[in-house]
Amino acid sequence: MEQGSAREGARPAYASGAFPYAPGNARMPENRMPQGRAPQDRVPEQARGRQGDEGQARGEHTHSEPPAPRAVQRHSVRGQILDALRAALVDGELVPGQVYSAPALGARFGVSATPVREAMQRLAVEGAVEVVPNRGFRVTERGPRELAELAEVRALIEVPVMLSLARTVPAHRWSVLRPLAEATVAAAAVGDRAAYAESDRAFHRAVLTLSGNEQLVTVADELHRRSQWRLVAGPVTRRAELLADAAEHTALLDALIAQDLTVVQALVREHFNGADR
């Protein structure tokens, strides 16, 4: 169910080696600004050279060639790029330990370096990447131990909450979450790891939201997101295993509707025990 390690199986709908992106195929013209962005969003080539955050002027080697170009067509350019970069972290398109430059990534997205740099700064705050002075951003290298620790903390938070909800939430409120559970199965069926990661977190958020504790939902979602980043090395999870993880969502929902506390506890604990595979 969790996305901590690299997955294999059917490739996502987008081309092999390419970043995921939101709908929209037209590349932004070179001489046009994205709607709603300030003029300073576009960074002239000479200004990029002066910034020196990619190390090119120093002759340092930087892994700055991401996969194929991706066009962005959304009101919030930074928001779309942030979503695409997060999906790339899950799908392994951004490789742990590699350094990526904002101008090079921006060229692939068809935008200036500024929204890419802003999105990368946000990922740095989340711990997904680290700033490398005069070069760019290095994807954080994570091992199985960190993933296991995240799973343990998540279990400590979510297991008692779900057991409490199973005792008090009426069946009809659980039933409305059925489409979210089914969305995880659909994403797993086509091997779309990025879509699965989003649908997985959406299901957990919806369940925990029923507690009425917004702080709990925020903390749990952040831990969940971090657990989905790719490991430096580890066992490859087959698509069949991803499908089995997704099936746990529907089984858990059935147990919650039936208020079967024994099954709920067993399923949730198994869910987190499998998170560090």
mmCIF file of N, CA and C in Angstrom, residues 99-186:
data_model
loop_
_atom_site.group_PDB
_atom_site.id
_atom_site.type_symbol
_atom_site.label_atom_id
_atom_site.label_comp_id
_atom_site.label_asym_id
_atom_site.label_seq_id
_atom_site.Cartn_x
_atom_site.Cartn_y
_atom_site.Cartn_z
ATOM 1 N N VAL A 99 21.755 15.411 -8.469
ATOM 2 C CA VAL A 99 21.540 16.857 -8.371
ATOM 3 C C VAL A 99 20.851 17.343 -9.645
ATOM 4 N N TYR A 100 19.810 18.150 -9.471
ATOM 5 C CA TYR A 100 19.054 18.685 -10.601
ATOM 6 C C TYR A 100 19.057 20.207 -10.541
ATOM 7 N N SER A 101 19.203 20.827 -11.699
ATOM 8 C CA SER A 101 19.240 22.282 -11.763
ATOM 9 C C SER A 101 17.865 22.836 -12.109
ATOM 10 N N ALA A 102 17.511 23.949 -11.502
ATOM 11 C CA ALA A 102 16.219 24.574 -11.766
ATOM 12 C C ALA A 102 16.077 25.022 -13.225
ATOM 13 N N PRO A 103 17.097 25.661 -13.844
ATOM 14 C CA PRO A 103 16.947 26.051 -15.243
ATOM 15 C C PRO A 103 16.738 24.857 -16.172
ATOM 16 N N ALA A 104 17.452 23.759 -15.929
ATOM 17 C CA ALA A 104 17.302 22.591 -16.794
ATOM 18 C C ALA A 104 15.920 21.973 -16.644
ATOM 19 N N LEU A 105 15.442 21.869 -15.410
ATOM 20 C CA LEU A 105 14.095 21.353 -15.192
ATOM 21 C C LEU A 105 13.051 22.296 -15.786
ATOM 22 N N GLY A 106 13.279 23.601 -15.625
ATOM 23 C CA GLY A 106 12.354 24.572 -16.190
ATOM 24 C C GLY A 106 12.252 24.450 -17.699
ATOM 25 N N ALA A 107 13.391 24.185 -18.346
ATOM 26 C CA ALA A 107 13.388 24.026 -19.803
ATOM 27 C C ALA A 107 12.539 22.830 -20.209
ATOM 28 N N ARG A 108 12.585 21.784 -19.415
ATOM 29 C CA ARG A 108 11.803 20.596 -19.729
ATOM 30 C C ARG A 108 10.310 20.839 -19.537
ATOM 31 N N PHE A 109 9.955 21.696 -18.577
ATOM 32 C CA PHE A 109 8.560 22.011 -18.339
ATOM 33 C C PHE A 109 8.062 23.143 -19.238
ATOM 34 N N GLY A 110 8.971 23.833 -19.893
ATOM 35 C CA GLY A 110 8.573 24.946 -20.738
ATOM 36 C C GLY A 110 8.294 26.213 -19.975
ATOM 37 N N VAL A 111 8.937 26.373 -18.802
ATOM 38 C CA VAL A 111 8.755 27.583 -17.992
ATOM 39 C C VAL A 111 10.134 28.081 -17.573
ATOM 40 N N SER A 112 10.145 29.236 -16.915
ATOM 41 C CA SER A 112 11.403 29.767 -16.416
ATOM 42 C C SER A 112 11.860 28.967 -15.201
ATOM 43 N N ALA A 113 13.057 29.249 -14.747
ATOM 44 C CA ALA A 113 13.604 28.529 -13.592
ATOM 45 C C ALA A 113 12.914 28.912 -12.289
ATOM 46 N N THR A 114 12.289 30.096 -12.249
ATOM 47 C CA THR A 114 11.745 30.596 -10.982
ATOM 48 C C THR A 114 10.693 29.697 -10.350
ATOM 49 N N PRO A 115 9.616 29.303 -11.064
ATOM 50 C CA PRO A 115 8.627 28.432 -10.408
ATOM 51 C C PRO A 115 9.194 27.068 -10.027
ATOM 52 N N VAL A 116 10.159 26.585 -10.805
ATOM 53 C CA VAL A 116 10.797 25.317 -10.473
ATOM 54 C C VAL A 116 11.599 25.470 -9.188
ATOM 55 N N ARG A 117 12.352 26.563 -9.098
ATOM 56 C CA ARG A 117 13.162 26.804 -7.899
ATOM 57 C C ARG A 117 12.261 26.959 -6.663
ATOM 58 N N GLU A 118 11.130 27.652 -6.824
ATOM 59 C CA GLU A 118 10.195 27.812 -5.712
ATOM 60 C C GLU A 118 9.639 26.461 -5.264
ATOM 61 N N ALA A 119 9.280 25.620 -6.238
ATOM 62 C CA ALA A 119 8.758 24.291 -5.902
ATOM 63 C C ALA A 119 9.826 23.446 -5.224
ATOM 64 N N MET A 120 11.054 23.534 -5.709
ATOM 65 C CA MET A 120 12.138 22.774 -5.101
ATOM 66 C C MET A 120 12.421 23.255 -3.674
ATOM 67 N N GLN A 121 12.292 24.541 -3.433
ATOM 68 C CA GLN A 121 12.473 25.058 -2.081
ATOM 69 C C GLN A 121 11.412 24.482 -1.150
ATOM 70 N N ARG A 122 10.204 24.347 -1.650
ATOM 71 C CA ARG A 122 9.142 23.740 -0.850
ATOM 72 C C ARG A 122 9.486 22.279 -0.540
ATOM 73 N N LEU A 123 9.985 21.549 -1.538
ATOM 74 C CA LEU A 123 10.375 20.153 -1.330
ATOM 75 C C LEU A 123 11.539 20.055 -0.347
ATOM 76 N N ALA A 124 12.398 21.077 -0.335
ATOM 77 C CA ALA A 124 13.513 21.091 0.621
ATOM 78 C C ALA A 124 12.985 21.220 2.046
ATOM 79 N N VAL A 125 11.949 22.052 2.228
ATOM 80 C CA VAL A 125 11.337 22.198 3.546
ATOM 81 C C VAL A 125 10.736 20.869 3.991
ATOM 82 N N GLU A 126 10.158 20.116 3.042
ATOM 83 C CA GLU A 126 9.540 18.832 3.351
ATOM 84 C C GLU A 126 10.578 17.735 3.567
ATOM 85 N N GLY A 127 11.836 17.994 3.171
ATOM 86 C CA GLY A 127 12.881 17.000 3.341
ATOM 87 C C GLY A 127 13.092 16.099 2.145
ATOM 88 N N ALA A 128 12.394 16.372 1.040
ATOM 89 C CA ALA A 128 12.528 15.522 -0.144
ATOM 90 C C ALA A 128 13.824 15.783 -0.903
ATOM 91 N N VAL A 129 14.293 17.029 -0.845
ATOM 92 C CA VAL A 129 15.546 17.387 -1.512
ATOM 93 C C VAL A 129 16.344 18.279 -0.570
ATOM 94 N N GLU A 130 17.595 18.473 -0.904
ATOM 95 C CA GLU A 130 18.430 19.398 -0.147
ATOM 96 C C GLU A 130 19.097 20.364 -1.115
ATOM 97 N N VAL A 131 19.284 21.589 -0.660
ATOM 98 C CA VAL A 131 19.909 22.611 -1.498
ATOM 99 C C VAL A 131 21.405 22.359 -1.562
ATOM 100 N N VAL A 132 21.937 22.354 -2.780
ATOM 101 C CA VAL A 132 23.376 22.235 -2.996
ATOM 102 C C VAL A 132 23.852 23.590 -3.518
ATOM 103 N N PRO A 133 24.543 24.381 -2.707
ATOM 104 C CA PRO A 133 24.955 25.726 -3.132
ATOM 105 C C PRO A 133 25.688 25.708 -4.460
ATOM 106 N N ASN A 134 25.315 26.636 -5.326
ATOM 107 C CA ASN A 134 25.946 26.839 -6.631
ATOM 108 C C ASN A 134 25.760 25.670 -7.589
ATOM 109 N N ARG A 135 24.850 24.747 -7.268
ATOM 110 C CA ARG A 135 24.614 23.634 -8.175
ATOM 111 C C ARG A 135 23.136 23.383 -8.426
ATOM 112 N N GLY A 136 22.336 23.310 -7.381
ATOM 113 C CA GLY A 136 20.921 23.023 -7.568
ATOM 114 C C GLY A 136 20.333 22.318 -6.371
ATOM 115 N N PHE A 137 19.686 21.191 -6.613
ATOM 116 C CA PHE A 137 18.992 20.465 -5.561
ATOM 117 C C PHE A 137 19.284 18.972 -5.684
ATOM 118 N N ARG A 138 19.705 18.382 -4.572
ATOM 119 C CA ARG A 138 19.977 16.942 -4.557
ATOM 120 C C ARG A 138 18.807 16.202 -3.926
ATOM 121 N N VAL A 139 18.348 15.146 -4.601
ATOM 122 C CA VAL A 139 17.271 14.325 -4.068
ATOM 123 C C VAL A 139 17.789 13.554 -2.852
ATOM 124 N N THR A 140 17.041 13.619 -1.763
ATOM 125 C CA THR A 140 17.461 12.992 -0.516
ATOM 126 C C THR A 140 17.574 11.479 -0.663
ATOM 127 N N GLU A 141 18.645 10.923 -0.113
ATOM 128 C CA GLU A 141 18.842 9.479 -0.119
ATOM 129 C C GLU A 141 18.274 8.891 1.169
ATOM 130 N N ARG A 142 17.388 7.923 1.027
ATOM 131 C CA ARG A 142 16.711 7.326 2.170
ATOM 132 C C ARG A 142 16.878 5.817 2.143
ATOM 133 N N GLY A 143 16.945 5.216 3.322
ATOM 134 C CA GLY A 143 17.107 3.779 3.422
ATOM 135 C C GLY A 143 15.913 3.106 4.071
ATOM 136 N N PRO A 144 15.929 1.772 4.134
ATOM 137 C CA PRO A 144 14.808 1.013 4.716
ATOM 138 C C PRO A 144 14.517 1.377 6.167
ATOM 139 N N ARG A 145 15.554 1.722 6.931
ATOM 140 C CA ARG A 145 15.318 2.037 8.341
ATOM 141 C C ARG A 145 14.406 3.247 8.487
ATOM 142 N N GLU A 146 14.655 4.297 7.707
ATOM 143 C CA GLU A 146 13.802 5.489 7.792
ATOM 144 C C GLU A 146 12.367 5.152 7.423
ATOM 145 N N LEU A 147 12.200 4.330 6.401
ATOM 146 C CA LEU A 147 10.858 3.942 5.980
ATOM 147 C C LEU A 147 10.150 3.155 7.080
ATOM 148 N N ALA A 148 10.873 2.260 7.740
ATOM 149 C CA ALA A 148 10.294 1.473 8.830
ATOM 150 C C ALA A 148 9.907 2.371 10.003
ATOM 151 N N GLU A 149 10.733 3.374 10.286
ATOM 152 C CA GLU A 149 10.420 4.294 11.380
ATOM 153 C C GLU A 149 9.169 5.113 11.067
ATOM 154 N N LEU A 150 9.041 5.545 9.806
ATOM 155 C CA LEU A 150 7.849 6.288 9.406
ATOM 156 C C LEU A 150 6.602 5.421 9.546
ATOM 157 N N ALA A 151 6.707 4.166 9.143
ATOM 158 C CA ALA A 151 5.574 3.250 9.249
ATOM 159 C C ALA A 151 5.176 3.050 10.712
ATOM 160 N N GLU A 152 6.174 2.954 11.600
ATOM 161 C CA GLU A 152 5.889 2.766 13.013
ATOM 162 C C GLU A 152 5.153 3.971 13.598
ATOM 163 N N VAL A 153 5.615 5.162 13.253
ATOM 164 C CA VAL A 153 4.975 6.374 13.775
ATOM 165 C C VAL A 153 3.553 6.512 13.226
ATOM 166 N N ARG A 154 3.396 6.223 11.934
ATOM 167 C CA ARG A 154 2.064 6.298 11.339
ATOM 168 C C ARG A 154 1.105 5.327 12.016
ATOM 169 N N ALA A 155 1.587 4.129 12.316
ATOM 170 C CA ALA A 155 0.730 3.146 12.977
ATOM 171 C C ALA A 155 0.311 3.619 14.358
ATOM 172 N N LEU A 156 1.250 4.236 15.083
ATOM 173 C CA LEU A 156 0.925 4.743 16.412
ATOM 174 C C LEU A 156 -0.169 5.802 16.358
ATOM 175 N N ILE A 157 -0.204 6.556 15.269
ATOM 176 C CA ILE A 157 -1.209 7.610 15.126
ATOM 177 C C ILE A 157 -2.526 7.054 14.591
ATOM 178 N N GLU A 158 -2.465 6.303 13.518
ATOM 179 C CA GLU A 158 -3.672 5.943 12.780
ATOM 180 C C GLU A 158 -4.435 4.746 13.341
ATOM 181 N N VAL A 159 -3.743 3.753 13.889
ATOM 182 C CA VAL A 159 -4.443 2.558 14.370
ATOM 183 C C VAL A 159 -5.466 2.902 15.454
ATOM 184 N N PRO A 160 -5.076 3.599 16.539
ATOM 185 C CA PRO A 160 -6.086 3.910 17.566
ATOM 186 C C PRO A 160 -7.197 4.821 17.061
ATOM 187 N N VAL A 161 -6.863 5.722 16.141
ATOM 188 C CA VAL A 161 -7.890 6.619 15.607
ATOM 189 C C VAL A 161 -8.912 5.821 14.807
ATOM 190 N N MET A 162 -8.442 4.915 13.961
ATOM 191 C CA MET A 162 -9.375 4.123 13.146
ATOM 192 C C MET A 162 -10.231 3.214 14.017
ATOM 193 N N LEU A 163 -9.655 2.662 15.078
ATOM 194 C CA LEU A 163 -10.438 1.819 15.982
ATOM 195 C C LEU A 163 -11.525 2.635 16.677
ATOM 196 N N SER A 164 -11.179 3.846 17.073
ATOM 197 C CA SER A 164 -12.167 4.723 17.697
ATOM 198 C C SER A 164 -13.271 5.088 16.719
ATOM 199 N N LEU A 165 -12.895 5.387 15.478
ATOM 200 C CA LEU A 165 -13.889 5.741 14.468
ATOM 201 C C LEU A 165 -14.788 4.557 14.147
ATOM 202 N N ALA A 166 -14.218 3.358 14.146
ATOM 203 C CA ALA A 166 -15.006 2.162 13.830
ATOM 204 C C ALA A 166 -16.136 1.970 14.835
ATOM 205 N N ARG A 167 -15.936 2.444 16.045
ATOM 206 C CA ARG A 167 -16.953 2.282 17.094
ATOM 207 C C ARG A 167 -18.063 3.331 16.985
ATOM 208 N N THR A 168 -17.762 4.468 16.383
ATOM 209 C CA THR A 168 -18.690 5.599 16.466
ATOM 210 C C THR A 168 -19.273 6.081 15.141
ATOM 211 N N VAL A 169 -18.562 5.885 14.038
ATOM 212 C CA VAL A 169 -19.024 6.426 12.746
ATOM 213 C C VAL A 169 -20.057 5.485 12.127
ATOM 214 N N PRO A 170 -21.211 6.000 11.734
ATOM 215 C CA PRO A 170 -22.254 5.150 11.143
ATOM 216 C C PRO A 170 -21.863 4.652 9.750
ATOM 217 N N ALA A 171 -22.470 3.569 9.343
ATOM 218 C CA ALA A 171 -22.109 2.898 8.088
ATOM 219 C C ALA A 171 -22.241 3.803 6.872
ATOM 220 N N HIS A 172 -23.273 4.638 6.840
ATOM 221 C CA HIS A 172 -23.486 5.451 5.633
ATOM 222 C C HIS A 172 -22.363 6.455 5.403
ATOM 223 N N ARG A 173 -21.692 6.878 6.464
ATOM 224 C CA ARG A 173 -20.585 7.824 6.290
ATOM 225 C C ARG A 173 -19.354 7.113 5.734
ATOM 226 N N TRP A 174 -19.187 5.839 6.082
ATOM 227 C CA TRP A 174 -18.092 5.074 5.494
ATOM 228 C C TRP A 174 -18.372 4.779 4.024
ATOM 229 N N SER A 175 -19.611 4.550 3.686
ATOM 230 C CA SER A 175 -19.956 4.162 2.315
ATOM 231 C C SER A 175 -19.579 5.216 1.294
ATOM 232 N N VAL A 176 -19.612 6.488 1.683
ATOM 233 C CA VAL A 176 -19.289 7.549 0.722
ATOM 234 C C VAL A 176 -17.799 7.564 0.383
ATOM 235 N N LEU A 177 -16.993 6.823 1.141
ATOM 236 C CA LEU A 177 -15.566 6.750 0.845
ATOM 237 C C LEU A 177 -15.232 5.644 -0.156
ATOM 238 N N ARG A 178 -16.245 4.888 -0.579
ATOM 239 C CA ARG A 178 -16.013 3.769 -1.489
ATOM 240 C C ARG A 178 -15.282 4.183 -2.769
ATOM 241 N N PRO A 179 -15.659 5.300 -3.421
ATOM 242 C CA PRO A 179 -14.942 5.693 -4.645
ATOM 243 C C PRO A 179 -13.452 5.951 -4.414
ATOM 244 N N LEU A 180 -13.086 6.450 -3.235
ATOM 245 C CA LEU A 180 -11.678 6.691 -2.946
ATOM 246 C C LEU A 180 -10.911 5.377 -2.839
ATOM 247 N N ALA A 181 -11.517 4.386 -2.215
ATOM 248 C CA ALA A 181 -10.886 3.071 -2.115
ATOM 249 C C ALA A 181 -10.746 2.439 -3.497
ATOM 250 N N GLU A 182 -11.774 2.583 -4.303
ATOM 251 C CA GLU A 182 -11.741 2.011 -5.650
ATOM 252 C C GLU A 182 -10.720 2.717 -6.535
ATOM 253 N N ALA A 183 -10.476 3.996 -6.281
ATOM 254 C CA ALA A 183 -9.482 4.737 -7.064
ATOM 255 C C ALA A 183 -8.081 4.172 -6.850
ATOM 256 N N THR A 184 -7.781 3.711 -5.644
ATOM 257 C CA THR A 184 -6.463 3.106 -5.401
ATOM 258 C C THR A 184 -6.312 1.814 -6.183
ATOM 259 N N VAL A 185 -7.384 1.047 -6.279
ATOM 260 C CA VAL A 185 -7.348 -0.207 -7.041
ATOM 261 C C VAL A 185 -7.148 0.088 -8.531
ATOM 262 N N ALA A 186 -7.839 1.103 -9.026
ATOM 263 C CA ALA A 186 -7.721 1.448 -10.444
ATOM 264 C C ALA A 186 -6.306 1.900 -10.792
#
